[in-house]
Amino acid sequence: SEEPKQKAPSGVPRLIAHFDGGANPNPGPCGFGWVIYDGVFKSRTLVEGYHYLGDHGTNNEAEYEGLLGLLAYLTSLPKGPPM
C-alpha cells in the first residue's frame, strides 16, 4: 500500500531545497551550489548560493560541502514562527 503524503501544517510555507557539488576532473577544481524553491510554485527560486572550493578536491567532498553550505544558510535564519 502507498504511504500517505505528509502535508505541512496550515500556515507553514512549503519549501524545496536542492544541493550539489562536483569536481572536474575528479579530483580537481571543485565547487558546490544550493537552491531553495517555493514548494508550491516550483519554478520560483527563493534563494541560492554557490562556492568555489579550490583547485584540488573530489566530487564527494564538494557534494558534502554543498550540504554543509545549505545547512549553514538555514541555521543562519532568524528563529521564530513562519511569516
PDB file of C-alpha atoms in Angstrom:
ATOM      1  CA  SER A   1       0.000   0.000   0.000  1.00  0.00           C
ATOM      2  CA  GLU A   2       1.103   3.551  -0.661  1.00  0.00           C
ATOM      3  CA  GLU A   3       2.086   5.632   2.363  1.00  0.00           C
ATOM      4  CA  PRO A   4       0.172   8.871   2.885  1.00  0.00           C
ATOM      5  CA  LYS A   5       1.975  12.043   1.840  1.00  0.00           C
ATOM      6  CA  GLN A   6       2.788  14.376   4.673  1.00  0.00           C
ATOM      7  CA  LYS A   7       1.381  17.877   4.468  1.00  0.00           C
ATOM      8  CA  ALA A   8       2.838  20.985   6.006  1.00  0.00           C
ATOM      9  CA  PRO A   9       0.681  22.342   8.825  1.00  0.00           C
ATOM     10  CA  SER A  10      -1.650  25.137   7.769  1.00  0.00           C
ATOM     11  CA  GLY A  11       0.159  28.452   7.518  1.00  0.00           C
ATOM     12  CA  VAL A  12       3.647  26.906   7.267  1.00  0.00           C
ATOM     13  CA  PRO A  13       5.395  27.677   3.973  1.00  0.00           C
ATOM     14  CA  ARG A  14       6.406  24.628   1.946  1.00  0.00           C
ATOM     15  CA  LEU A  15       9.970  24.799   0.632  1.00  0.00           C
ATOM     16  CA  ILE A  16      12.098  22.525  -1.546  1.00  0.00           C
ATOM     17  CA  ALA A  17      15.894  22.560  -1.205  1.00  0.00           C
ATOM     18  CA  HIS A  18      18.489  21.030  -3.519  1.00  0.00           C
ATOM     19  CA  PHE A  19      22.275  20.975  -3.332  1.00  0.00           C
ATOM     20  CA  ASP A  20      25.066  19.508  -5.442  1.00  0.00           C
ATOM     21  CA  GLY A  21      28.803  19.655  -5.842  1.00  0.00           C
ATOM     22  CA  GLY A  22      31.346  18.469  -8.331  1.00  0.00           C
ATOM     23  CA  ALA A  23      34.958  18.310  -9.424  1.00  0.00           C
ATOM     24  CA  ASN A  24      36.241  18.235 -12.996  1.00  0.00           C
ATOM     25  CA  PRO A  25      38.370  16.157 -13.343  1.00  0.00           C
ATOM     26  CA  ASN A  26      37.867  14.129 -10.182  1.00  0.00           C
ATOM     27  CA  PRO A  27      39.893  15.055  -8.172  1.00  0.00           C
ATOM     28  CA  GLY A  28      40.402  18.559  -9.453  1.00  0.00           C
ATOM     29  CA  PRO A  29      38.908  22.062  -9.318  1.00  0.00           C
ATOM     30  CA  CYS A  30      35.639  21.832  -7.422  1.00  0.00           C
ATOM     31  CA  GLY A  31      32.700  23.737  -6.007  1.00  0.00           C
ATOM     32  CA  PHE A  32      29.098  23.433  -4.921  1.00  0.00           C
ATOM     33  CA  GLY A  33      25.745  25.124  -5.203  1.00  0.00           C
ATOM     34  CA  TRP A  34      22.386  25.024  -3.454  1.00  0.00           C
ATOM     35  CA  VAL A  35      18.936  26.426  -4.111  1.00  0.00           C
ATOM     36  CA  ILE A  36      15.657  26.786  -2.224  1.00  0.00           C
ATOM     37  CA  TYR A  37      12.416  26.843  -4.229  1.00  0.00           C
ATOM     38  CA  ASP A  38       8.896  27.797  -3.347  1.00  0.00           C
ATOM     39  CA  GLY A  39       7.239  24.450  -2.673  1.00  0.00           C
ATOM     40  CA  VAL A  40       4.013  25.439  -4.406  1.00  0.00           C
ATOM     41  CA  PHE A  41       5.411  27.285  -7.416  1.00  0.00           C
ATOM     42  CA  LYS A  42       8.496  25.140  -8.007  1.00  0.00           C
ATOM     43  CA  SER A  43       9.755  27.399 -10.778  1.00  0.00           C
ATOM     44  CA  ARG A  44      10.173  30.273  -8.287  1.00  0.00           C
ATOM     45  CA  THR A  45      13.676  30.402  -6.799  1.00  0.00           C
ATOM     46  CA  LEU A  46      13.666  31.992  -3.349  1.00  0.00           C
ATOM     47  CA  VAL A  47      17.396  31.960  -2.610  1.00  0.00           C
ATOM     48  CA  GLU A  48      20.533  30.287  -3.933  1.00  0.00           C
ATOM     49  CA  GLY A  49      24.189  30.026  -3.058  1.00  0.00           C
ATOM     50  CA  TYR A  50      27.415  28.672  -4.504  1.00  0.00           C
ATOM     51  CA  HIS A  51      31.087  28.489  -3.626  1.00  0.00           C
ATOM     52  CA  TYR A  52      34.333  27.582  -5.380  1.00  0.00           C
ATOM     53  CA  LEU A  53      36.283  25.260  -3.093  1.00  0.00           C
ATOM     54  CA  GLY A  54      39.661  25.301  -4.813  1.00  0.00           C
ATOM     55  CA  ASP A  55      41.869  23.570  -7.322  1.00  0.00           C
ATOM     56  CA  HIS A  56      42.010  20.140  -5.702  1.00  0.00           C
ATOM     57  CA  GLY A  57      39.036  18.270  -4.300  1.00  0.00           C
ATOM     58  CA  THR A  58      36.778  15.331  -5.075  1.00  0.00           C
ATOM     59  CA  ASN A  59      33.152  15.074  -6.138  1.00  0.00           C
ATOM     60  CA  ASN A  60      32.263  13.577  -2.755  1.00  0.00           C
ATOM     61  CA  GLU A  61      33.953  16.409  -0.851  1.00  0.00           C
ATOM     62  CA  ALA A  62      32.196  19.020  -2.984  1.00  0.00           C
ATOM     63  CA  GLU A  63      28.785  17.388  -2.517  1.00  0.00           C
ATOM     64  CA  TYR A  64      29.289  17.181   1.254  1.00  0.00           C
ATOM     65  CA  GLU A  65      30.347  20.837   1.349  1.00  0.00           C
ATOM     66  CA  GLY A  66      27.178  21.655  -0.616  1.00  0.00           C
ATOM     67  CA  LEU A  67      25.069  20.074   2.119  1.00  0.00           C
ATOM     68  CA  LEU A  68      27.020  21.951   4.794  1.00  0.00           C
ATOM     69  CA  GLY A  69      26.622  25.218   2.857  1.00  0.00           C
ATOM     70  CA  LEU A  70      22.858  24.767   2.639  1.00  0.00           C
ATOM     71  CA  LEU A  71      22.605  23.868   6.326  1.00  0.00           C
ATOM     72  CA  ALA A  72      24.757  26.866   7.281  1.00  0.00           C
ATOM     73  CA  TYR A  73      22.366  29.163   5.423  1.00  0.00           C
ATOM     74  CA  LEU A  74      19.293  27.576   7.004  1.00  0.00           C
ATOM     75  CA  THR A  75      20.717  27.802  10.525  1.00  0.00           C
ATOM     76  CA  SER A  76      21.601  31.479   9.970  1.00  0.00           C
ATOM     77  CA  LEU A  77      17.937  32.406   9.515  1.00  0.00           C
ATOM     78  CA  PRO A  78      16.090  34.085  12.391  1.00  0.00           C
ATOM     79  CA  LYS A  79      14.279  31.705  14.699  1.00  0.00           C
ATOM     80  CA  GLY A  80      10.573  32.038  15.319  1.00  0.00           C
ATOM     81  CA  PRO A  81       7.200  31.346  13.782  1.00  0.00           C
ATOM     82  CA  PRO A  82       6.939  31.474   9.987  1.00  0.00           C
ATOM     83  CA  MET A  83       5.809  34.732   8.459  1.00  0.00           C
TER      84      MET A  83
END
